[in-house]
Amino acid sequence: MDRRQLKTRSAIFQAFNKLLEKKHFNNITVQEILDEANVGRSTFYAHFETKDALLRELCTDIFDHIFSQELHSESSHDFSSSNHGLKEKITHLLYHMKDNKGNVQGVLSGESGELFMRYFKEYLMKMFEQYPQSIRQDIPREFALNHLVGSLAEAVKWWIADRMEMPPEELADCYLKLIGYDS
Amino acid sequence: MDRRQLKTRSAIFQAFNKLLEKKHFNNITVQEILDEANVGRSTFYAHFETKDALLRELCTDIFDHIFSQELHSESSHDFSSSNHGLKEKITHLLYHMKDNKGNVQGVLSGESGELFMRYFKEYLMKMFEQYPQSIRQDIPREFALNHLVGSLAEAVKWWIADRMEMPPEELADCYLKLIGYDS
DNA sequence: TTGATAATGCACAAAGTGTTCGATATAATC
DNA sequence: GATTATATCGAACACTTTGTGCATTATCAA
C-alpha cells in the first residue's frame, strides 16, 4: 500500500477517534473529520464510501489487532484449570485493550459506545464459541452464549468508562465469578 | 391535551415505529416520518425539537407505561422466596412487553436496538437498585449492579429478536439461574 | 528521471434541516 | 349554533451537509 494512502488513512482514523471522544457519531460531520485530519474532501471519499463504512473499518482494524492472539492461540485449551484457560484469554484481551487505549478510547467510551458494542460482541462471540457450555446444562446454549458475550461486553464497557482502573486480572476474576465459571 | 395534538402525536409515533422496523434510526429522515404519518412539516417541529427528541419521548412513553407497575408496586419485597420477588417482577415486565409488542417492536428489534438499550437500562437500573446485593459479596456493588442490568437487557433483547417465543416464566428462570440468584 | 497515482481545491447538484407565515380546519367554550 | 382559540397545513425560505467531477499539483515507485 502506498505511503500516501497509509498516511491519510491513519490521519482520518485518528481524527475520527478524537471526535468520537467528544461527541456522538450522529453529530459528527464529514467536514469536521476533514478539518481535523487535514484531508481533502475528495480524498476522504476515495477511501471510504460513507461515515458508516469508516466506523466499520475502524472497528475492524482495532479489533482484528486486539483479538489476533485470542482467536488464534492454541494455548486456550488448557484443561488444567476448570475454566479451560478462559481467564488467561480475558486477561490478555484486557491488557491488549489497555495497550491500545489511545486508539480505542474514542470508539469505546463516550456517547457512541453502543455502536462499538455491535462489533465488539461479534468478536467476543467468535472467542466464546470455542468454549464448552458453562456449568448450567439446563439452559439453552444459544441463550447462555448470548449471556456470556453480552455480560463481558458490558463489563468491559464499564471498565473503560471507569478509566480502566481495575486491574485486568481482577476484572476477569469478578466476571468469571458472576457468570459462575470459576468453581 | 387537545384531541388534535394527541392524534398527530400518536400518528408520528406510529409512523416512526414502523420505519424503525425497516431501517436504522440514522437513515430515517424527518420527511419520511412526515409522509408516513401524513403530517405537515411545521406540525412535526411544533411537537418535537429534533429526531433525537422524538426517540427520547417515544422511549419515555413506552417504558413509563411498561415499568409503571414494576417500579411502584409494594409487593416486590416478598421475602418468602430467596429472590425477594424478583422473579415475579421480571415475569410481569416480560408480559407487559408482550402485551405492547406492537408498540415496542420497532424500537427494540431491528437495526436500532442499541439506541433502545440506553433507555431500557436506565429503567432496569431503577428497578434493581431496590434489591440487595446478589449472593457474591466479594464483588464491587457497582460492578455487580452493572452486570445484572446489562445481562437482563441483553437477555430481553435476545428474547425479542427471537420473536418472544420463550415463555416469560422460563426466561426469568434462565436469567436468574445465570446470575446465580435462584438458590 | 519518468510514468503512475494519490491528494488537493474548487465547483456543483441534490437532499435534508429547521423556521416563518398566512390560510384553513377543528376543537373547546359560551 | 356562534364564537373564540389554536392546531394543522402548505409553501417558501435560508442554511447545512452530502457525494461527485475535474483540472492541477505533489508524491511515490521503478
Short mmCIF file of C-alpha atoms (C1' of nucleotides) in Angstrom, two decimals:
data_model
loop_
_atom_site.label_atom_id
_atom_site.label_comp_id
_atom_site.label_asym_id
_atom_site.label_seq_id
_atom_site.Cartn_x
_atom_site.Cartn_y
_atom_site.Cartn_z
CA MET A 1 0.00 0.00 0.00
CA ASP A 2 1.22 3.46 -0.93
CA ARG A 3 2.71 5.52 1.89
CA ARG A 4 0.41 8.38 0.99
CA GLN A 5 -2.64 6.20 1.39
CA LEU A 6 -1.47 4.87 4.74
CA LYS A 7 -0.80 8.40 5.89
CA THR A 8 -4.23 9.77 5.04
CA ARG A 9 -5.97 6.67 6.24
CA SER A 10 -4.37 6.87 9.65
CA ALA A 11 -4.93 10.64 9.77
CA ILE A 12 -8.63 10.09 9.18
CA PHE A 13 -8.83 7.31 11.76
CA GLN A 14 -7.05 9.45 14.33
CA ALA A 15 -9.25 12.47 13.68
CA PHE A 16 -12.39 10.37 13.77
CA ASN A 17 -11.33 8.77 17.02
CA LYS A 18 -10.63 12.14 18.57
CA LEU A 19 -14.05 13.44 17.58
CA LEU A 20 -15.76 10.32 18.92
CA GLU A 21 -14.38 11.12 22.35
CA LYS A 22 -16.19 14.45 22.38
CA LYS A 23 -19.45 13.96 20.52
CA HIS A 24 -21.85 11.36 19.26
CA PHE A 25 -21.26 9.63 15.95
CA ASN A 26 -24.52 11.00 14.52
CA ASN A 27 -23.47 14.58 15.19
CA ILE A 28 -20.05 14.31 13.59
CA THR A 29 -19.96 15.65 10.04
CA VAL A 30 -17.59 14.56 7.33
CA GLN A 31 -16.43 18.15 7.14
CA GLU A 32 -15.29 18.04 10.78
CA ILE A 33 -13.30 14.90 10.12
CA LEU A 34 -11.75 16.56 7.08
CA ASP A 35 -10.73 19.64 9.05
CA GLU A 36 -9.39 17.62 11.97
CA ALA A 37 -7.44 15.26 9.71
CA ASN A 38 -6.33 17.96 7.30
CA VAL A 39 -7.51 15.99 4.35
CA GLY A 40 -9.36 16.99 1.20
CA ARG A 41 -12.99 16.16 0.66
CA SER A 42 -12.47 14.05 -2.43
CA THR A 43 -9.64 12.22 -0.71
CA PHE A 44 -11.96 11.09 2.05
CA TYR A 45 -14.48 9.68 -0.40
CA ALA A 46 -11.70 7.95 -2.29
CA HIS A 47 -11.01 5.96 0.88
CA PHE A 48 -14.42 5.48 2.47
CA GLU A 49 -17.86 5.25 0.93
CA THR A 50 -19.72 6.66 3.91
CA LYS A 51 -19.29 7.60 7.54
CA ASP A 52 -20.70 4.19 8.48
CA ALA A 53 -18.09 2.47 6.37
CA LEU A 54 -15.44 4.49 8.17
CA LEU A 55 -16.72 3.27 11.53
CA ARG A 56 -16.85 -0.30 10.29
CA GLU A 57 -13.29 -0.21 9.00
CA LEU A 58 -12.03 1.47 12.15
CA CYS A 59 -13.63 -1.20 14.33
CA THR A 60 -12.33 -3.97 12.10
CA ASP A 61 -8.82 -2.55 12.24
CA ILE A 62 -8.85 -2.19 16.01
CA PHE A 63 -10.49 -5.48 16.92
CA ASP A 64 -8.59 -7.53 14.38
CA HIS A 65 -5.46 -6.32 16.10
CA ILE A 66 -6.67 -6.72 19.65
CA PHE A 67 -8.20 -10.15 19.15
CA SER A 68 -5.49 -11.55 16.90
CA GLN A 69 -3.82 -13.56 19.67
CA GLU A 70 -7.00 -14.52 21.48
CA LEU A 71 -8.65 -16.01 18.43
CA HIS A 72 -5.73 -17.99 17.10
CA SER A 73 -3.64 -19.06 20.07
CA GLU A 74 -3.72 -22.78 20.73
CA SER A 75 -2.88 -22.30 24.38
CA SER A 76 -6.53 -21.68 25.03
CA HIS A 77 -7.44 -25.28 25.59
CA ASP A 78 -5.58 -25.72 28.80
CA PHE A 79 -7.76 -28.12 30.76
CA SER A 80 -5.63 -27.94 33.88
CA SER A 81 -7.90 -25.27 35.33
CA SER A 82 -11.66 -25.55 35.46
CA ASN A 83 -12.22 -22.50 33.26
CA HIS A 84 -10.14 -24.02 30.45
CA GLY A 85 -7.83 -21.03 30.13
CA LEU A 86 -10.67 -18.59 29.73
CA LYS A 87 -9.35 -16.37 32.49
CA GLU A 88 -5.99 -16.09 30.77
CA LYS A 89 -7.63 -15.21 27.50
CA ILE A 90 -9.77 -12.50 29.01
CA THR A 91 -6.83 -11.10 30.92
CA HIS A 92 -4.76 -10.95 27.74
CA LEU A 93 -7.61 -9.27 25.95
CA LEU A 94 -7.89 -6.59 28.61
CA TYR A 95 -4.16 -5.96 28.55
CA HIS A 96 -4.26 -5.52 24.80
CA MET A 97 -7.06 -3.04 25.16
CA LYS A 98 -5.10 -1.14 27.76
CA ASP A 99 -2.09 -1.07 25.45
CA ASN A 100 -4.25 0.36 22.69
CA LYS A 101 -6.02 2.75 24.98
CA GLY A 102 -5.31 5.71 22.72
CA ASN A 103 -6.78 4.01 19.69
CA VAL A 104 -9.85 2.56 21.31
CA GLN A 105 -10.93 5.19 23.81
CA GLY A 106 -12.89 7.25 21.32
CA VAL A 107 -14.77 4.29 19.92
CA LEU A 108 -15.40 2.54 23.18
CA SER A 109 -16.16 5.29 25.63
CA GLY A 110 -18.17 8.41 25.02
CA GLU A 111 -21.66 8.72 23.67
CA SER A 112 -21.27 6.29 20.78
CA GLY A 113 -20.50 3.28 22.94
CA GLU A 114 -23.49 1.39 21.61
CA LEU A 115 -22.08 1.46 18.10
CA PHE A 116 -18.83 -0.12 19.20
CA MET A 117 -20.69 -2.81 21.14
CA ARG A 118 -22.14 -4.30 17.98
CA TYR A 119 -18.70 -5.02 16.57
CA PHE A 120 -17.12 -5.90 19.89
CA LYS A 121 -19.69 -8.59 20.58
CA GLU A 122 -19.13 -10.14 17.18
CA TYR A 123 -15.52 -10.75 18.09
CA LEU A 124 -16.34 -11.94 21.61
CA MET A 125 -18.80 -14.39 20.12
CA LYS A 126 -16.08 -15.92 17.97
CA MET A 127 -13.91 -16.23 21.06
CA PHE A 128 -16.58 -17.91 23.19
CA GLU A 129 -17.78 -20.30 20.55
CA GLN A 130 -14.67 -22.38 21.14
CA TYR A 131 -15.59 -22.97 24.75
CA PRO A 132 -17.85 -25.60 26.24
CA GLN A 133 -21.11 -24.74 27.92
CA SER A 134 -20.83 -23.28 31.40
CA ILE A 135 -21.82 -25.24 34.48
CA ARG A 136 -25.53 -24.92 33.87
CA GLN A 137 -26.66 -27.54 31.42
CA ASP A 138 -30.34 -26.77 31.91
CA ILE A 139 -30.25 -23.61 29.83
CA PRO A 140 -30.38 -23.33 26.01
CA ARG A 141 -26.85 -22.96 24.70
CA GLU A 142 -27.83 -20.09 22.43
CA PHE A 143 -29.22 -18.19 25.38
CA ALA A 144 -26.24 -18.92 27.60
CA LEU A 145 -23.79 -17.88 24.89
CA ASN A 146 -25.64 -14.62 24.42
CA HIS A 147 -25.44 -14.09 28.16
CA LEU A 148 -21.69 -14.72 28.34
CA VAL A 149 -20.91 -12.42 25.44
CA GLY A 150 -23.30 -9.68 26.47
CA SER A 151 -22.10 -9.70 30.06
CA LEU A 152 -18.45 -9.49 29.13
CA ALA A 153 -19.08 -6.70 26.67
CA GLU A 154 -20.97 -4.76 29.31
CA ALA A 155 -18.25 -5.41 31.87
CA VAL A 156 -15.52 -4.18 29.54
CA LYS A 157 -17.55 -1.12 28.63
CA TRP A 158 -17.99 -0.36 32.32
CA TRP A 159 -14.29 -0.92 32.89
CA ILE A 160 -13.30 1.51 30.15
CA ALA A 161 -15.79 4.13 31.32
CA ASP A 162 -14.13 3.74 34.74
CA ARG A 163 -10.83 4.62 33.01
CA MET A 164 -9.52 1.02 33.22
CA GLU A 165 -8.67 1.46 36.88
CA MET A 166 -9.41 -2.08 37.98
CA PRO A 167 -6.51 -4.46 37.20
CA PRO A 168 -7.29 -6.84 34.31
CA GLU A 169 -6.84 -9.92 36.49
CA GLU A 170 -9.34 -8.62 38.99
CA LEU A 171 -11.89 -7.77 36.33
CA ALA A 172 -11.52 -11.24 34.83
CA ASP A 173 -11.99 -12.77 38.27
CA CYS A 174 -15.10 -10.73 39.01
CA TYR A 175 -16.59 -11.57 35.67
CA LEU A 176 -15.92 -15.29 35.94
CA LYS A 177 -17.43 -15.33 39.40
CA LEU A 178 -20.56 -13.58 38.22
CA ILE A 179 -21.13 -15.99 35.36
CA GLY A 180 -20.41 -18.98 37.57
CA TYR A 181 -17.40 -20.17 35.63
CA ASP A 182 -14.85 -20.12 38.43
CA SER A 183 -15.52 -23.12 40.64
CA MET B 1 -54.40 17.94 25.83
CA ASP B 2 -56.18 18.77 22.59
CA ARG B 3 -57.52 15.82 20.64
CA ARG B 4 -55.75 17.08 17.55
CA GLN B 5 -52.43 17.06 19.35
CA LEU B 6 -52.94 13.54 20.63
CA LYS B 7 -53.88 12.44 17.15
CA THR B 8 -50.80 13.81 15.41
CA ARG B 9 -48.54 12.76 18.24
CA SER B 10 -49.68 9.18 18.03
CA ALA B 11 -49.57 9.29 14.23
CA ILE B 12 -45.94 10.37 14.38
CA PHE B 13 -45.06 7.74 16.97
CA GLN B 14 -46.72 5.05 14.93
CA ALA B 15 -45.02 6.10 11.71
CA PHE B 16 -41.65 6.36 13.42
CA ASN B 17 -42.08 2.94 14.96
CA LYS B 18 -42.97 1.44 11.60
CA LEU B 19 -39.88 2.94 9.99
CA LEU B 20 -37.65 1.73 12.82
CA GLU B 21 -38.67 -1.83 11.99
CA LYS B 22 -37.27 -1.49 8.49
CA LYS B 23 -34.25 0.79 8.70
CA HIS B 24 -31.74 2.28 11.08
CA PHE B 25 -32.55 5.41 13.04
CA ASN B 26 -29.71 7.30 11.38
CA ASN B 27 -31.08 6.66 7.93
CA ILE B 28 -34.63 7.73 8.67
CA THR B 29 -35.36 11.29 7.54
CA VAL B 30 -37.92 13.63 9.03
CA GLN B 31 -39.52 13.78 5.61
CA GLU B 32 -40.13 10.04 5.64
CA ILE B 33 -41.81 10.28 9.02
CA LEU B 34 -43.94 13.14 7.72
CA ASP B 35 -45.05 11.16 4.68
CA GLU B 36 -45.75 8.02 6.66
CA ALA B 37 -47.66 9.88 9.36
CA ASN B 38 -49.41 12.23 6.92
CA VAL B 39 -48.41 15.25 8.93
CA GLY B 40 -47.15 18.67 7.90
CA ARG B 41 -43.55 19.67 8.34
CA SER B 42 -44.26 22.57 10.68
CA THR B 43 -46.57 20.39 12.72
CA PHE B 44 -43.78 17.94 13.41
CA TYR B 45 -41.45 20.66 14.64
CA ALA B 46 -44.25 22.06 16.79
CA HIS B 47 -44.21 18.74 18.65
CA PHE B 48 -40.59 17.65 18.64
CA GLU B 49 -37.39 19.65 18.56
CA THR B 50 -35.33 17.02 16.75
CA LYS B 51 -35.38 13.40 15.69
CA ASP B 52 -33.43 12.54 18.84
CA ALA B 53 -36.10 14.20 20.97
CA LEU B 54 -38.70 12.12 19.20
CA LEU B 55 -36.83 8.93 20.05
CA ARG B 56 -36.41 10.05 23.64
CA GLU B 57 -40.10 10.82 24.06
CA LEU B 58 -41.13 7.60 22.38
CA CYS B 59 -38.93 5.57 24.74
CA THR B 60 -40.16 7.50 27.74
CA ASP B 61 -43.76 6.91 26.75
CA ILE B 62 -43.26 3.20 26.21
CA PHE B 63 -41.10 2.42 29.22
CA ASP B 64 -43.05 4.61 31.62
CA HIS B 65 -46.04 2.53 30.73
CA ILE B 66 -44.33 -0.84 30.82
CA PHE B 67 -42.44 -0.22 34.05
CA SER B 68 -45.23 1.59 35.89
CA GLN B 69 -46.23 -1.42 37.95
CA GLU B 70 -42.74 -2.80 38.42
CA LEU B 71 -41.33 0.40 39.85
CA HIS B 72 -44.14 1.26 42.23
CA SER B 73 -45.68 -1.98 43.41
CA GLU B 74 -45.04 -2.74 47.06
CA SER B 75 -45.42 -6.45 46.55
CA SER B 76 -41.81 -6.58 45.44
CA HIS B 77 -40.36 -7.11 48.88
CA ASP B 78 -41.72 -10.55 49.41
CA PHE B 79 -39.01 -12.26 51.42
CA SER B 80 -40.70 -15.64 51.35
CA SER B 81 -38.59 -16.68 48.37
CA SER B 82 -34.86 -16.29 48.18
CA ASN B 83 -35.00 -13.93 45.20
CA HIS B 84 -37.23 -11.48 47.08
CA GLY B 85 -39.93 -11.37 44.43
CA LEU B 86 -37.50 -10.56 41.66
CA LYS B 87 -38.72 -13.40 39.50
CA GLU B 88 -42.30 -12.15 39.72
CA LYS B 89 -41.23 -8.66 38.79
CA ILE B 90 -39.27 -9.80 35.77
CA THR B 91 -42.09 -12.06 34.66
CA HIS B 92 -44.57 -9.20 34.91
CA LEU B 93 -42.21 -6.99 32.96
CA LEU B 94 -41.95 -9.52 30.16
CA TYR B 95 -45.70 -9.96 29.99
CA HIS B 96 -46.16 -6.22 29.70
CA MET B 97 -43.67 -6.13 26.88
CA LYS B 98 -45.50 -8.92 25.12
CA ASP B 99 -48.79 -7.04 25.53
CA ASN B 100 -47.22 -3.96 23.97
CA LYS B 101 -45.47 -5.91 21.25
CA GLY B 102 -46.86 -3.69 18.51
CA ASN B 103 -45.59 -0.53 20.14
CA VAL B 104 -42.18 -1.74 21.13
CA GLN B 105 -41.13 -3.96 18.26
CA GLY B 106 -39.80 -1.15 16.10
CA VAL B 107 -37.75 0.39 18.87
CA LEU B 108 -36.49 -2.81 20.39
CA SER B 109 -35.78 -5.03 17.44
CA GLY B 110 -34.26 -4.06 14.14
CA GLU B 111 -31.06 -2.23 13.49
CA SER B 112 -31.52 0.47 16.07
CA GLY B 113 -31.58 -1.86 19.04
CA GLU B 114 -28.57 -0.18 20.62
CA LEU B 115 -30.45 3.09 20.90
CA PHE B 116 -33.26 1.50 22.80
CA MET B 117 -30.83 -0.24 25.15
CA ARG B 118 -29.64 3.04 26.60
CA TYR B 119 -33.13 3.93 27.78
CA PHE B 120 -34.12 0.41 28.71
CA LYS B 121 -31.14 0.01 31.02
CA GLU B 122 -31.96 3.26 32.79
CA TYR B 123 -35.31 1.84 33.80
CA LEU B 124 -33.88 -1.55 34.72
CA MET B 125 -31.33 0.18 36.92
CA LYS B 126 -34.10 1.88 38.87
CA MET B 127 -35.76 -1.48 39.30
CA PHE B 128 -32.63 -3.25 40.52
CA GLU B 129 -31.49 -0.55 42.87
CA GLN B 130 -34.21 -1.61 45.29
CA TYR B 131 -32.71 -5.07 45.60
CA PRO B 132 -29.97 -6.32 47.87
CA GLN B 133 -26.64 -7.49 46.53
CA SER B 134 -26.67 -10.92 44.98
CA ILE B 135 -25.03 -13.89 46.63
CA ARG B 136 -21.50 -12.78 45.86
CA GLN B 137 -20.36 -10.27 48.43
CA ASP B 138 -16.77 -10.24 47.15
CA ILE B 139 -17.56 -8.11 44.12
CA PRO B 140 -17.95 -4.30 44.00
CA ARG B 141 -21.66 -3.48 44.15
CA GLU B 142 -21.36 -1.03 41.27
CA PHE B 143 -19.87 -3.72 39.08
CA ALA B 144 -22.41 -6.33 40.11
CA LEU B 145 -25.30 -3.96 39.50
CA ASN B 146 -23.98 -3.15 36.05
CA HIS B 147 -23.76 -6.87 35.40
CA LEU B 148 -27.35 -7.57 36.49
CA VAL B 149 -28.79 -4.73 34.44
CA GLY B 150 -26.67 -5.37 31.38
CA SER B 151 -27.38 -9.08 31.39
CA LEU B 152 -31.13 -8.66 31.68
CA ALA B 153 -31.19 -6.04 28.95
CA GLU B 154 -29.24 -8.37 26.67
CA ALA B 155 -31.49 -11.30 27.55
CA VAL B 156 -34.64 -9.32 26.79
CA LYS B 157 -33.18 -8.07 23.53
CA TRP B 158 -32.35 -11.63 22.56
CA TRP B 159 -35.84 -12.72 23.56
CA ILE B 160 -37.48 -10.06 21.39
CA ALA B 161 -35.24 -10.83 18.43
CA ASP B 162 -36.35 -14.45 18.89
CA ARG B 163 -39.95 -13.17 18.50
CA MET B 164 -40.73 -13.66 22.23
CA GLU B 165 -41.15 -17.37 21.73
CA MET B 166 -39.81 -18.46 25.10
CA PRO B 167 -42.45 -18.15 27.85
CA PRO B 168 -41.77 -15.25 30.23
CA GLU B 169 -41.52 -17.54 33.26
CA GLU B 170 -38.90 -19.65 31.54
CA LEU B 171 -36.85 -16.64 30.50
CA ALA B 172 -36.95 -15.29 34.05
CA ASP B 173 -35.84 -18.67 35.36
CA CYS B 174 -32.95 -18.94 32.93
CA TYR B 175 -31.82 -15.44 33.71
CA LEU B 176 -31.96 -15.90 37.48
CA LYS B 177 -30.02 -19.13 37.19
CA LEU B 178 -27.33 -17.49 35.10
CA ILE B 179 -26.83 -14.63 37.54
CA GLY B 180 -26.83 -17.00 40.50
CA TYR B 181 -29.90 -15.52 42.15
CA ASP B 182 -32.05 -18.63 42.32
CA SER B 183 -30.68 -20.77 45.10
"C1'" DT C 1 14.23 10.88 -14.44
"C1'" DT C 2 9.88 9.30 -15.68
"C1'" DG C 3 5.42 7.31 -15.54
"C1'" DA C 4 1.81 6.32 -12.33
"C1'" DT C 5 -1.17 7.60 -8.92
"C1'" DA C 6 -2.65 9.94 -4.76
"C1'" DA C 7 -4.02 14.31 -2.85
"C1'" DT C 8 -5.85 18.99 -3.45
"C1'" DG C 9 -9.22 22.62 -4.09
"C1'" DC C 10 -12.96 24.20 -6.10
"C1'" DA C 11 -17.49 23.92 -8.04
"C1'" DC C 12 -21.80 21.69 -8.34
"C1'" DA C 13 -26.39 19.36 -7.86
"C1'" DA C 14 -29.13 17.07 -4.68
"C1'" DA C 15 -31.05 16.13 -0.31
"C1'" DG C 16 -32.19 17.29 4.30
"C1'" DT C 17 -32.94 20.67 8.11
"C1'" DG C 18 -35.37 23.89 10.84
"C1'" DT C 19 -38.14 28.26 10.60
"C1'" DT C 20 -41.71 31.53 9.15
"C1'" DC C 21 -46.37 32.97 7.96
"C1'" DG C 22 -50.97 33.47 6.16
"C1'" DA C 23 -54.85 30.46 5.24
"C1'" DT C 24 -57.68 26.69 6.71
"C1'" DA C 25 -59.72 23.32 9.69
"C1'" DT C 26 -61.02 21.69 14.03
"C1'" DA C 27 -61.58 21.78 18.91
"C1'" DA C 28 -63.39 23.90 23.26
"C1'" DT C 29 -66.48 27.43 25.34
"C1'" DC C 30 -70.38 30.20 25.85
"C1'" DG D 1 -75.15 27.35 16.83
"C1'" DA D 2 -71.99 31.12 17.04
"C1'" DT D 3 -67.62 32.49 18.72
"C1'" DT D 4 -63.05 32.20 20.08
"C1'" DA D 5 -58.84 29.82 20.42
"C1'" DT D 6 -55.49 27.09 18.50
"C1'" DA D 7 -53.62 23.09 15.83
"C1'" DT D 8 -52.61 21.95 11.26
"C1'" DC D 9 -51.42 22.87 6.58
"C1'" DG D 10 -48.53 24.03 2.75
"C1'" DA D 11 -45.47 26.55 0.54
"C1'" DA D 12 -41.48 29.24 0.67
"C1'" DC D 13 -37.11 30.24 2.65
"C1'" DA D 14 -32.05 30.21 4.01
"C1'" DC D 15 -28.93 27.06 5.51
"C1'" DT D 16 -26.07 22.84 6.13
"C1'" DT D 17 -24.44 18.58 4.60
"C1'" DT D 18 -23.54 15.23 1.18
"C1'" DG D 19 -21.38 12.95 -2.60
"C1'" DT D 20 -19.33 13.63 -7.28
"C1'" DG D 21 -16.43 15.59 -11.02
"C1'" DC D 22 -12.34 17.50 -12.83
"C1'" DA D 23 -8.23 20.03 -13.71
"C1'" DT D 24 -3.98 20.86 -11.09
"C1'" DT D 25 -0.28 19.75 -8.02
"C1'" DA D 26 2.50 16.78 -5.15
"C1'" DT D 27 4.38 12.42 -4.04
"C1'" DC D 28 5.72 7.73 -4.68
"C1'" DA D 29 7.89 3.57 -7.02
"C1'" DA D 30 10.91 1.90 -10.63
#
